Short mmCIF file of C-alpha atoms in Angstrom, two decimals:
data_model
loop_
_atom_site.label_atom_id
_atom_site.label_comp_id
_atom_site.label_asym_id
_atom_site.label_seq_id
_atom_site.Cartn_x
_atom_site.Cartn_y
_atom_site.Cartn_z
CA MET T 292 0.03 -0.07 -0.20
CA ARG T 293 1.30 3.24 -0.86
CA LEU T 294 1.05 6.03 2.04
CA VAL T 295 -0.24 9.64 1.33
CA SER T 296 1.30 12.48 3.21
CA ALA T 297 -1.10 14.13 5.43
CA ALA T 298 0.57 17.42 4.67
CA TRP T 299 0.10 17.29 1.24
CA SER T 300 -3.55 15.41 1.27
CA ARG T 301 -5.03 17.67 3.75
CA PRO T 302 -7.96 19.59 2.20
CA GLY T 303 -6.90 23.49 1.43
CA GLY T 304 -3.21 22.71 2.23
CA SER T 305 -0.53 24.94 0.32
CA PRO T 306 2.69 23.19 -0.35
CA ALA T 307 4.54 26.54 -0.19
CA LEU T 308 3.00 27.20 2.83
CA LEU T 309 3.91 23.98 4.25
CA LEU T 310 7.16 23.75 3.15
CA LEU T 311 8.09 27.21 4.49
CA PRO T 312 8.61 25.98 7.89
CA LEU T 313 10.77 23.73 6.67
CA LEU T 314 13.39 26.44 4.72
CA LEU T 315 13.52 28.03 8.16
CA GLY T 316 14.92 25.24 9.62
CA SER T 317 16.85 25.96 13.20
CA CYS T 318 18.53 22.31 13.65
CA LEU T 319 21.97 21.45 12.76
CA GLY T 320 22.10 17.48 13.91
CA LEU T 321 24.55 15.55 15.89
CA VAL T 322 27.27 15.91 12.68
CA GLY T 323 25.63 18.21 10.37
CA ALA T 324 22.76 18.90 8.62
CA ALA T 325 23.36 16.13 6.09
CA ARG T 326 23.23 13.17 8.50
CA ARG T 327 20.85 14.23 10.81
CA PRO T 328 19.77 10.67 12.81
CA ASN T 329 16.36 9.20 12.53
CA VAL T 330 14.38 8.30 15.57
CA LEU T 331 11.92 5.68 16.10
CA LEU T 332 9.64 5.96 19.28
CA LEU T 333 7.79 2.57 20.26
CA LEU T 334 4.76 3.53 23.23
CA THR T 335 3.25 0.11 24.53
CA ASP T 336 -0.22 0.93 26.83
CA ASP T 337 -0.20 0.14 30.51
CA GLN T 338 2.90 -2.45 30.43
CA ASP T 339 4.61 -2.19 33.94
CA ALA T 340 8.40 -2.40 34.85
CA GLU T 341 7.91 -3.90 38.12
CA LEU T 342 5.67 -6.98 37.75
CA GLY T 343 7.67 -8.36 35.02
CA GLY T 344 6.00 -6.46 32.03
CA MET T 345 9.24 -6.73 30.01
CA THR T 346 9.62 -10.90 30.56
CA PRO T 347 7.51 -11.85 26.99
CA LEU T 348 9.69 -9.20 25.28
CA LYS T 349 13.17 -11.40 24.51
CA LYS T 350 13.38 -9.90 21.02
CA THR T 351 12.87 -6.55 21.91
CA LYS T 352 15.54 -6.84 25.32
CA ALA T 353 18.12 -8.52 22.39
CA LEU T 354 17.30 -5.77 19.88
CA ILE T 355 17.12 -2.78 21.49
CA GLY T 356 18.13 -3.10 25.38
CA GLU T 357 21.50 -5.00 24.39
CA LYS T 358 22.25 -3.47 21.98
CA GLY T 359 21.80 0.25 23.93
CA MET T 360 21.05 1.23 27.67
CA THR T 361 18.10 0.14 29.75
CA PHE T 362 17.02 2.95 32.19
CA SER T 363 16.04 1.21 35.59
CA SER T 364 14.23 4.18 37.08
CA ALA T 365 12.18 5.37 34.42
CA TYR T 366 8.69 7.38 35.84
CA VAL T 367 5.93 8.57 34.11
CA PRO T 368 4.41 12.05 35.95
CA SER T 369 0.63 10.64 35.51
CA ALA T 370 -0.09 7.27 36.05
CA LEU T 371 -3.12 7.68 33.26
CA CYS T 372 -2.55 7.09 29.39
CA CYS T 373 -3.68 10.74 28.45
CA PRO T 374 -1.72 12.71 31.06
CA SER T 375 1.21 10.76 30.44
CA ARG T 376 0.75 10.56 26.88
CA ALA T 377 0.51 14.38 26.83
CA SER T 378 4.04 14.65 28.37
CA ILE T 379 5.51 12.71 26.27
CA LEU T 380 4.60 14.78 23.31
CA THR T 381 4.83 18.25 25.29
CA GLY T 382 7.79 17.36 27.64
CA LYS T 383 5.51 19.22 30.37
CA TYR T 384 4.29 18.05 33.84
CA PRO T 385 0.35 17.73 34.04
CA HIS T 386 -0.13 20.81 35.70
CA ASN T 387 1.31 22.81 32.72
CA HIS T 388 -0.44 20.74 29.49
CA HIS T 389 -3.33 20.91 31.73
CA VAL T 390 -4.76 17.12 30.51
CA VAL T 391 -5.55 15.88 33.94
CA ASN T 392 -7.42 12.27 32.80
CA ASN T 393 -8.98 10.67 29.93
CA THR T 394 -11.87 12.86 29.24
CA LEU T 395 -12.74 15.66 27.05
CA GLU T 396 -13.82 17.53 30.26
CA GLY T 397 -10.20 16.67 31.39
CA ASN T 398 -8.39 17.76 28.54
CA CYS T 399 -7.75 14.51 26.70
CA SER T 400 -7.65 15.45 23.13
CA SER T 401 -10.21 18.61 23.52
CA LYS T 402 -10.44 21.23 21.50
CA SER T 403 -8.22 23.66 24.03
CA TRP T 404 -5.42 20.58 23.94
CA GLN T 405 -5.54 21.39 19.97
CA LYS T 406 -5.41 24.83 19.92
CA ILE T 407 -2.83 25.41 22.83
CA GLN T 408 -0.76 22.18 22.97
CA GLU T 409 -0.10 20.68 19.97
CA PRO T 410 1.35 23.37 17.98
CA SER T 411 4.18 22.80 20.36
CA THR T 412 4.85 19.40 20.73
CA PHE T 413 8.24 17.86 19.94
CA PRO T 414 6.75 16.02 16.33
CA ALA T 415 5.55 19.72 15.22
CA ILE T 416 9.02 21.29 15.97
CA LEU T 417 10.62 18.43 14.49
CA ARG T 418 8.31 18.68 11.34
CA SER T 419 8.53 22.52 11.11
CA ALA T 420 11.91 23.69 12.02
CA CYS T 421 13.88 20.58 11.76
CA GLY T 422 12.41 19.27 8.29
CA TYR T 423 12.07 15.92 9.76
CA GLN T 424 9.13 13.71 8.12
CA THR T 425 7.13 12.52 11.10
CA PHE T 426 4.89 9.12 10.77
CA PHE T 427 2.46 7.95 13.89
CA ALA T 428 0.25 5.20 13.71
CA GLY T 429 -1.70 3.65 16.75
CA LYS T 430 -3.53 5.01 19.82
CA TYR T 431 -3.00 9.36 19.85
CA LEU T 432 -4.82 10.24 22.95
CA ASN T 433 -8.32 8.54 24.76
CA GLU T 434 -10.28 10.99 23.29
CA TYR T 435 -8.94 11.16 19.63
CA GLY T 436 -11.67 11.03 17.20
CA ALA T 437 -14.71 12.28 19.45
CA PRO T 438 -17.39 14.74 17.21
CA ASP T 439 -16.76 16.94 19.69
CA ALA T 440 -13.46 17.83 18.99
CA GLY T 441 -13.20 17.65 15.07
CA GLY T 442 -13.95 14.34 14.91
CA LEU T 443 -11.12 11.91 12.90
CA GLU T 444 -10.84 14.83 10.45
CA HIS T 445 -8.37 16.49 12.77
CA VAL T 446 -4.47 15.80 12.15
CA PRO T 447 -2.25 17.34 14.26
CA LEU T 448 0.25 19.84 13.50
CA GLY T 449 3.53 18.43 12.82
CA TRP T 450 2.49 15.22 11.22
CA SER T 451 3.44 14.42 7.72
CA TYR T 452 1.48 10.77 7.82
CA TRP T 453 -1.06 10.13 10.16
CA TYR T 454 -2.88 6.35 11.06
CA ALA T 455 -4.21 7.88 14.27
CA LEU T 456 -6.69 5.07 16.39
CA GLU T 457 -10.13 6.31 17.27
CA LYS T 458 -10.26 6.72 21.21
CA ASN T 459 -9.10 3.97 23.14
CA SER T 460 -7.18 1.01 22.51
CA LYS T 461 -8.81 -2.37 21.08
CA TYR T 462 -7.45 -4.84 18.35
CA TYR T 463 -10.14 -5.37 16.44
CA ASN T 464 -13.31 -3.92 15.11
CA TYR T 465 -11.82 0.16 15.22
CA THR T 466 -11.52 2.96 12.97
CA LEU T 467 -8.48 4.83 11.80
CA SER T 468 -7.73 7.93 10.58
CA ILE T 469 -5.64 7.73 7.98
CA ASN T 470 -4.44 11.46 7.12
CA GLY T 471 -7.99 12.57 8.08
CA LYS T 472 -10.45 10.59 6.67
CA ALA T 473 -12.05 7.42 8.49
CA ARG T 474 -11.19 3.41 7.52
CA ARG T 475 -13.00 1.38 9.65
CA HIS T 476 -11.27 -2.32 10.33
CA GLY T 477 -13.13 -5.43 10.98
CA GLU T 478 -12.33 -8.66 13.00
CA ASN T 479 -10.40 -10.73 10.30
CA TYR T 480 -7.05 -11.43 11.81
CA SER T 481 -4.81 -11.53 8.79
CA VAL T 482 -5.97 -7.64 7.69
CA ASP T 483 -7.68 -6.10 10.86
CA TYR T 484 -5.25 -7.35 14.38
CA LEU T 485 -4.16 -3.50 15.01
CA THR T 486 -0.76 -4.34 16.57
CA ASP T 487 -0.25 -6.05 13.10
CA VAL T 488 -1.70 -3.21 11.14
CA LEU T 489 0.43 -1.05 12.81
CA ALA T 490 3.62 -2.99 11.92
CA ASN T 491 2.63 -3.37 8.29
CA LEU T 492 2.23 0.39 8.05
CA SER T 493 5.24 1.12 9.70
CA LEU T 494 7.30 -0.83 6.90
CA ASP T 495 5.24 0.94 4.37
CA PHE T 496 6.75 3.84 5.72
CA LEU T 497 9.97 2.88 5.54
CA ASP T 498 9.56 1.50 2.15
CA TYR T 499 8.15 4.48 0.41
CA LYS T 500 9.52 7.79 2.63
CA SER T 501 11.69 10.54 1.25
CA ASN T 502 15.55 9.48 1.53
CA SER T 503 16.19 12.83 1.66
CA GLU T 504 15.15 14.02 4.74
CA PRO T 505 15.51 12.31 8.49
CA PHE T 506 12.09 10.56 9.90
CA PHE T 507 10.60 10.17 13.10
CA MET T 508 8.62 7.86 13.68
CA MET T 509 5.84 7.21 16.52
CA ILE T 510 4.19 3.82 16.82
CA SER T 511 1.60 3.16 19.51
CA THR T 512 0.23 -0.19 20.27
CA PRO T 513 -2.99 -1.06 22.04
CA ALA T 514 -1.13 -4.31 23.92
CA PRO T 515 -1.01 -5.00 26.90
CA HIS T 516 -4.42 -2.58 27.23
CA SER T 517 -7.67 -4.57 27.61
CA PRO T 518 -9.06 -6.15 26.45
CA TRP T 519 -6.19 -8.14 25.68
CA THR T 520 -7.00 -9.99 22.72
CA ALA T 521 -3.69 -11.92 22.02
CA ALA T 522 -3.23 -13.29 18.07
CA PRO T 523 -4.57 -16.19 17.60
CA GLN T 524 -0.84 -17.85 17.30
CA TYR T 525 -0.28 -16.50 20.88
CA GLN T 526 -3.61 -17.59 22.94
CA LYS T 527 -2.34 -20.51 24.81
CA ALA T 528 1.23 -18.85 25.41
CA PHE T 529 2.02 -18.89 29.36
CA GLN T 530 -0.81 -21.44 30.51
CA ASN T 531 1.51 -21.62 33.55
CA VAL T 532 2.20 -17.92 34.49
CA PHE T 533 0.30 -16.06 37.19
CA ALA T 534 0.13 -12.89 38.05
CA PRO T 535 3.88 -11.95 40.93
CA ARG T 536 2.95 -12.97 44.47
CA SER T 537 4.78 -9.94 45.42
CA LYS T 538 4.78 -9.22 49.18
CA ASN T 539 2.25 -6.56 48.69
CA PHE T 540 0.13 -9.11 46.80
CA ASN T 541 -3.26 -9.75 48.50
CA ILE T 542 -2.49 -7.85 51.44
CA HIS T 543 -4.49 -4.59 53.42
CA GLY T 544 -3.52 -1.57 52.85
CA THR T 545 -2.49 -0.80 56.29
CA ASN T 546 -1.59 3.63 56.73
CA LYS T 547 -2.51 3.92 53.36
CA HIS T 548 -5.01 6.37 51.58
CA TRP T 549 -8.97 5.20 52.03
CA LEU T 550 -9.31 4.17 48.55
CA ILE T 551 -6.69 1.44 49.13
CA ARG T 552 -8.17 0.90 52.73
CA GLN T 553 -11.25 -0.20 51.14
CA ALA T 554 -9.91 -2.76 49.14
CA LYS T 555 -10.83 -6.27 50.18
CA THR T 556 -8.80 -8.62 52.10
CA PRO T 557 -7.91 -11.06 51.16
CA MET T 558 -9.48 -11.00 47.33
CA THR T 559 -11.94 -13.73 46.82
CA ASN T 560 -10.94 -16.58 44.56
CA SER T 561 -12.79 -15.36 41.52
CA SER T 562 -10.98 -11.83 41.93
CA ILE T 563 -7.40 -13.72 42.13
CA GLN T 564 -8.41 -16.12 39.01
CA PHE T 565 -9.72 -12.91 37.37
CA LEU T 566 -6.35 -11.33 37.55
CA ASP T 567 -4.27 -13.81 37.17
CA ASP T 568 -6.35 -14.23 33.77
CA ALA T 569 -5.55 -10.84 32.77
CA PHE T 570 -1.90 -11.17 33.73
CA ARG T 571 -1.49 -13.67 31.44
CA ARG T 572 -3.49 -12.13 28.49
CA ARG T 573 -1.28 -9.12 28.84
CA TRP T 574 1.59 -10.86 28.25
CA GLN T 575 0.13 -12.44 25.43
CA THR T 576 -0.73 -9.62 23.63
CA LEU T 577 3.47 -8.48 24.05
CA LEU T 578 4.14 -11.27 21.83
CA SER T 579 3.12 -9.51 18.79
CA VAL T 580 4.41 -6.21 19.97
CA ASP T 581 7.83 -7.93 20.14
CA ASP T 582 7.28 -9.11 16.16
CA LEU T 583 6.81 -5.75 15.10
CA VAL T 584 10.16 -4.34 16.76
CA GLU T 585 11.91 -7.51 14.73
CA LYS T 586 10.34 -6.56 11.94
CA LEU T 587 11.22 -2.78 12.33
CA VAL T 588 14.88 -3.36 13.16
CA LYS T 589 15.11 -6.18 10.37
CA ARG T 590 13.84 -3.69 8.19
CA LEU T 591 15.83 -0.76 9.38
CA ASP T 592 19.29 -2.95 8.91
CA VAL T 593 18.33 -4.06 5.76
CA THR T 594 17.56 -0.53 4.28
CA GLY T 595 21.33 0.20 5.74
CA GLU T 596 19.30 2.80 8.12
CA LEU T 597 19.94 1.06 11.28
CA ASP T 598 23.23 2.42 12.41
CA ASN T 599 21.83 6.05 11.86
CA THR T 600 18.63 5.43 13.68
CA TYR T 601 17.69 6.14 17.32
CA ILE T 602 15.05 3.58 18.83
CA PHE T 603 13.38 4.66 21.61
CA TYR T 604 11.24 1.48 23.66
CA THR T 605 8.65 2.41 26.58
CA SER T 606 5.02 2.66 28.06
CA ASP T 607 2.52 5.36 29.03
CA ASN T 608 2.11 3.84 32.51
CA GLY T 609 2.45 0.85 34.73
CA TYR T 610 0.09 -1.44 36.12
CA HIS T 611 -0.81 -3.36 39.24
CA THR T 612 -2.73 -6.79 39.71
CA GLY T 613 -3.46 -7.60 42.95
CA GLN T 614 -1.34 -5.46 44.93
CA PHE T 615 -2.99 -4.10 48.13
CA SER T 616 -5.54 -5.90 47.05
CA LEU T 617 -6.71 -3.89 43.90
CA PRO T 618 -7.26 -6.49 41.46
CA ILE T 619 -6.62 -4.85 38.21
CA ASP T 620 -5.71 -1.09 37.28
CA LYS T 621 -2.93 1.95 37.24
CA ARG T 622 -3.73 5.40 38.20
CA GLN T 623 -1.96 4.95 41.94
CA LEU T 624 1.09 6.04 43.33
CA TYR T 625 3.05 3.19 44.02
CA GLU T 626 5.88 1.70 41.59
CA PHE T 627 3.86 -0.61 39.99
CA ASP T 628 2.12 1.71 38.69
CA ILE T 629 4.40 4.53 38.02
CA LYS T 630 7.62 2.84 36.86
CA VAL T 631 7.79 2.17 33.35
CA PRO T 632 10.47 0.23 30.77
CA LEU T 633 13.07 2.59 28.80
CA LEU T 634 15.27 1.13 26.35
CA VAL T 635 17.16 2.88 24.13
CA ARG T 636 19.82 2.24 21.48
CA GLY T 637 21.59 4.40 18.89
CA PRO T 638 24.45 5.63 17.33
CA GLY T 639 27.00 6.40 20.21
CA ILE T 640 25.50 4.30 22.93
CA LYS T 641 27.17 1.08 24.04
CA PRO T 642 26.05 -1.99 24.39
CA ASN T 643 24.45 -3.57 27.66
CA GLN T 644 24.46 -0.91 29.50
CA THR T 645 22.06 -0.08 32.64
CA SER T 646 21.61 3.54 33.71
CA LYS T 647 20.46 3.93 37.49
CA MET T 648 19.53 7.63 36.89
CA LEU T 649 16.36 8.96 37.79
CA VAL T 650 14.34 10.13 34.40
CA SER T 651 10.70 10.97 33.49
CA ASN T 652 8.63 10.85 30.20
CA ILE T 653 8.94 14.47 30.16
CA ASP T 654 12.56 13.68 28.89
CA LEU T 655 11.53 12.01 25.72
CA GLY T 656 10.64 15.40 23.56
CA PRO T 657 13.95 16.97 24.75
CA THR T 658 16.04 14.21 24.42
CA ILE T 659 14.90 13.95 20.75
CA LEU T 660 15.14 17.51 19.53
CA ASP T 661 18.54 17.50 21.16
CA LEU T 662 19.40 14.31 18.41
CA ALA T 663 18.15 16.58 16.18
CA GLY T 664 20.28 19.18 16.70
CA TYR T 665 17.07 21.65 18.33
CA ASP T 666 18.13 24.55 20.92
CA LEU T 667 15.97 23.61 23.65
CA ASN T 668 16.53 27.46 25.15
CA LYS T 669 13.36 27.85 22.54
CA THR T 670 11.39 25.56 24.31
CA GLN T 671 9.09 25.55 27.48
CA MET T 672 9.40 22.08 28.21
CA ASP T 673 9.85 20.89 31.95
CA GLY T 674 12.00 17.99 31.42
CA VAL T 675 15.73 17.59 30.32
CA SER T 676 17.76 15.79 27.14
CA LEU T 677 19.11 12.83 28.34
CA LEU T 678 21.61 12.68 25.72
CA PRO T 679 24.67 13.32 28.24
CA ILE T 680 23.61 9.95 29.67
CA LEU T 681 22.94 8.15 26.68
CA LYS T 682 26.58 9.05 25.25
CA GLY T 683 28.19 8.28 28.40
CA ALA T 684 29.31 11.66 30.20
CA SER T 685 31.62 12.05 32.86
CA ASN T 686 31.44 13.41 35.93
CA LEU T 687 27.88 14.03 35.38
CA THR T 688 25.36 16.39 37.80
CA TRP T 689 21.84 14.86 37.70
CA ARG T 690 18.80 15.75 38.89
CA SER T 691 17.50 13.44 42.16
CA ASP T 692 13.73 14.09 42.06
CA VAL T 693 10.71 14.23 39.72
CA LEU T 694 7.20 15.07 40.11
CA VAL T 695 4.15 12.69 39.81
CA GLU T 696 0.83 14.06 39.80
CA TYR T 697 -3.00 12.92 39.41
CA GLN T 698 -6.36 14.07 39.66
CA GLY T 699 -8.93 11.32 40.45
CA GLU T 700 -12.46 11.08 39.07
CA GLY T 701 -15.66 9.75 40.63
CA ARG T 702 -19.04 10.20 39.85
CA ASN T 703 -21.90 11.93 42.04
CA VAL T 704 -23.63 8.68 41.84
CA THR T 705 -24.55 5.32 43.49
CA ASP T 706 -23.15 2.17 41.34
CA PRO T 707 -26.49 0.04 41.00
CA THR T 708 -24.28 -2.99 41.35
CA CYS T 709 -22.34 -1.93 44.72
CA PRO T 710 -25.20 -0.14 46.89
CA SER T 711 -23.24 0.04 49.72
CA LEU T 712 -20.68 2.42 47.89
CA SER T 713 -21.19 5.91 48.46
CA PRO T 714 -21.02 8.42 45.26
CA GLY T 715 -18.01 9.71 44.09
CA VAL T 716 -16.02 6.37 43.13
CA SER T 717 -15.65 5.45 39.63
CA VAL T 718 -14.72 2.29 37.78
CA SER T 719 -11.12 1.04 36.64
CA SER T 720 -10.68 2.52 32.67
CA SER T 721 -9.90 -1.04 31.31
CA LEU T 722 -13.08 -2.03 32.36
CA LEU T 723 -15.92 -2.04 29.45
CA THR T 724 -19.36 -2.50 30.51
CA PRO T 725 -21.49 0.20 32.57
CA ARG T 726 -22.21 -2.10 35.15
CA GLN T 727 -18.98 -2.86 36.06
CA GLN T 728 -18.42 0.08 37.63
CA CYS T 729 -16.76 -1.07 40.93
CA PHE T 730 -15.26 -4.62 39.48
CA PRO T 731 -14.53 -7.26 41.20
CA ASP T 732 -16.16 -7.46 44.09
CA CYS T 733 -17.15 -3.91 44.27
CA VAL T 734 -13.19 -2.71 44.46
CA CYS T 735 -13.08 0.56 43.33
CA GLU T 736 -9.94 1.68 41.69
CA ASP T 737 -10.26 5.47 41.58
CA ALA T 738 -12.44 8.50 43.79
CA TYR T 739 -13.22 11.91 43.00
CA ASN T 740 -10.54 13.01 45.87
CA ASN T 741 -7.58 10.22 45.07
CA THR T 742 -6.17 13.34 43.85
CA TYR T 743 -2.76 13.46 44.92
CA ALA T 744 1.19 14.97 44.06
CA CYS T 745 4.65 12.96 44.91
CA VAL T 746 8.05 13.65 44.70
CA ARG T 747 9.86 10.68 43.73
CA THR T 748 13.58 11.40 45.05
CA LEU T 749 16.55 9.55 44.07
CA SER T 750 20.23 10.22 45.03
CA SER T 751 23.25 8.35 46.26
CA LEU T 752 21.83 8.45 49.55
CA TRP T 753 18.13 8.57 49.39
CA ASN T 754 15.67 6.48 48.00
CA LEU T 755 11.98 7.99 48.79
CA GLN T 756 8.84 8.93 48.00
CA TYR T 757 6.83 11.48 49.87
CA CYS T 758 3.17 12.34 48.44
CA GLU T 759 -0.03 14.17 49.53
CA PHE T 760 -3.56 14.01 48.98
CA ASP T 761 -5.75 16.60 48.76
CA ASP T 762 -8.77 15.49 50.74
CA GLN T 763 -10.64 16.10 54.27
CA GLU T 764 -7.52 13.99 55.56
CA VAL T 765 -4.44 15.90 53.61
CA PHE T 766 -3.46 12.49 53.92
CA VAL T 767 0.28 11.77 53.76
CA GLU T 768 2.42 8.65 52.86
CA VAL T 769 6.30 8.46 52.54
CA TYR T 770 8.25 5.21 51.79
CA ASN T 771 11.81 4.47 52.12
CA ILE T 772 12.26 2.50 48.68
CA THR T 773 15.52 0.75 50.11
CA ALA T 774 14.24 -0.55 53.07
CA ASP T 775 10.95 -1.01 51.84
CA PRO T 776 10.60 -1.64 47.57
CA ASP T 777 7.48 -3.12 48.25
CA GLN T 778 6.15 0.40 49.81
CA ILE T 779 4.33 -1.73 52.43
CA THR T 780 4.86 0.50 55.68
CA ASN T 781 4.11 4.05 55.51
CA ILE T 782 6.79 6.20 57.58
CA ALA T 783 5.63 9.58 57.13
CA LYS T 784 4.83 9.55 60.97
CA SER T 785 8.33 8.51 61.86
CA ILE T 786 10.54 10.25 59.60
CA ASP T 787 12.52 13.32 60.90
CA PRO T 788 10.01 16.20 60.97
CA GLU T 789 12.70 18.67 59.39
CA LEU T 790 12.89 16.20 56.52
CA LEU T 791 9.18 15.98 56.25
CA GLY T 792 9.21 19.48 55.96
CA LYS T 793 11.53 19.97 53.11
CA MET T 794 10.07 17.49 51.42
CA ASN T 795 6.45 19.01 51.62
CA TYR T 796 8.22 22.31 50.52
CA ARG T 797 9.96 21.05 47.74
CA LEU T 798 6.90 18.96 46.38
CA MET T 799 4.99 22.57 46.58
CA MET T 800 7.78 23.97 44.33
CA LEU T 801 7.62 21.43 41.90
CA GLN T 802 3.70 21.95 41.40
CA SER T 803 3.98 25.10 40.99
CA CYS T 804 7.37 24.58 38.71
CA SER T 805 7.61 25.64 34.73
CA GLY T 806 10.36 24.83 32.40
CA PRO T 807 13.17 25.72 33.98
CA THR T 808 11.90 26.24 37.58
CA CYS T 809 11.29 22.32 37.20
CA ARG T 810 14.83 21.94 37.13
CA THR T 811 16.04 23.49 40.19
CA PRO T 812 18.05 21.29 42.81
CA GLY T 813 16.22 19.02 44.75
CA VAL T 814 16.38 18.73 48.41
CA PHE T 815 19.10 16.17 48.47
CA ASP T 816 21.36 18.21 45.95
CA PRO T 817 24.31 20.29 47.04
CA GLY T 818 22.68 23.39 45.12
CA TYR T 819 19.49 22.96 47.27
CA ARG T 820 18.04 26.10 49.77
CA PHE T 821 15.66 25.56 52.12
CA ASP T 822 14.05 28.87 53.49
CA LEU T 823 11.24 27.90 55.84
CA ARG T 824 9.85 31.28 55.80
CA LEU T 825 9.37 30.72 52.06
CA MET T 826 7.33 27.89 52.92
CA PHE T 827 4.95 29.83 55.27
CA SER T 828 4.45 32.56 53.04
CA HIS T 829 3.98 30.29 49.55
CA HIS T 830 1.80 27.53 51.16
CA SER T 831 -1.43 28.68 50.72
CA SER T 832 -0.91 30.21 47.18
CA ILE T 833 0.84 27.32 45.97
CA ARG T 834 -1.27 24.58 47.65
CA THR T 835 -4.42 26.12 45.72
CA ARG T 836 -2.66 25.78 42.38
CA ARG T 837 -1.54 22.23 42.93
CA PHE T 838 -4.65 20.74 43.34
CA SER T 839 -6.76 23.23 40.85
CA LYS T 840 -8.92 22.38 38.01
CA HIS T 841 -7.15 23.13 34.75
CA PRO T 842 -7.78 26.68 33.56
CA LEU T 843 -10.15 25.85 30.37
#
């Protein structure tokens, strides 16, 4: 199938106008404009790092991880699809891009997002300022294609080739926007299975793209998101695999936020059987992703472009299966939900490396722009380039903390299937029918006051997480990850009060940061300054901003 460029096919588009930004490009590249590197970003959906999420991907680990660098401390700024994906695209924390959940009202692919944020995403900069041909295939944002936000006709600025899934992840019976025109797919495996369709579209792009411009590809798979539909050849894989029985599996979340405490412990046998099946099926779907990675790497090798291509592999958020008796979902502040895989290979990256440096997905955009030779000082991004780490810079001074923030969702109605529950709770986004609001066993995974902000700190001496909830309790959770990697014991009431105050102040500062101020020294950095007077004088205004709705 011959691919058609979105830029040239969009109604009313003027080739001269579309080429003008390219003529004004300001990217020099790493080794001169004649040899700027290509970039491939592979993004999965709901793939954890803590519970064995990379285990099924043997070929991916061999072709990317073993050929380059694996980051063991990679985090997302929000453990939910749309806010996290918006952070990848913009290089910003959620409080700066204002996408707070997976709904249009939460700014997920809304008209406001399209007007304010899409023009300054890193792919838009790559296209307009650096002359890259840009290709997207797969899940974009959860509300993409909504009629109230332009429908499937909307093609975000910056994409030369656009093959985007309407709304949320599916494997069959879905609609793609092909450069703004809808194409419906059915349930025939050979032509409709989405992961394979994305692989074929990507291979076609590599065959038909221009060889006179570098390229950026972003491929966003549905796997391992629900409904966990594996390809036929993989539906019997992992029959003897069960969800990990970690130390925090099927235990009561003592001294935690009320949403965790409401989970039923021990879980019923039916709940455990359900989550074990979900875990197994998630792994099955990832086998097709493994095939996709292999096909792309082989094609790049055959065409002679592999040695000039950086390949990034990551996920939009983690996932849990039974931890603290929460059956399945994401959204929580714990490592299993906020930590993700990140593997990178490319020119100048030595093989078989593991980096413990603390990184966030807000760093992906700055890194890719840095690879293209773009001046990062011209952006308003909160993240930093990972290039010094990837290239093995010596005596590198690096950040010691990142921000994690989430705004809970809840409905002001009672779930008829769970009449004992009060209004204000919400369903796991993984569950499909209106009647499954808190499923299984009426255990809820979200609520309107499951709204929190955390500082995740990692330095040579400290490995901590400090979190505050915006609820009537102003509940605080603090964990020493070194001593308690499963985050079982909340030490908020036993930690040194002075350190607690510093972490509280640092959280307030991060929640009000923007651009360079998001990169100021953390509590355990040599350049950190703590002024108790500033804490009291700024506490009220900063806290109000921290947990406010986005200004739309």
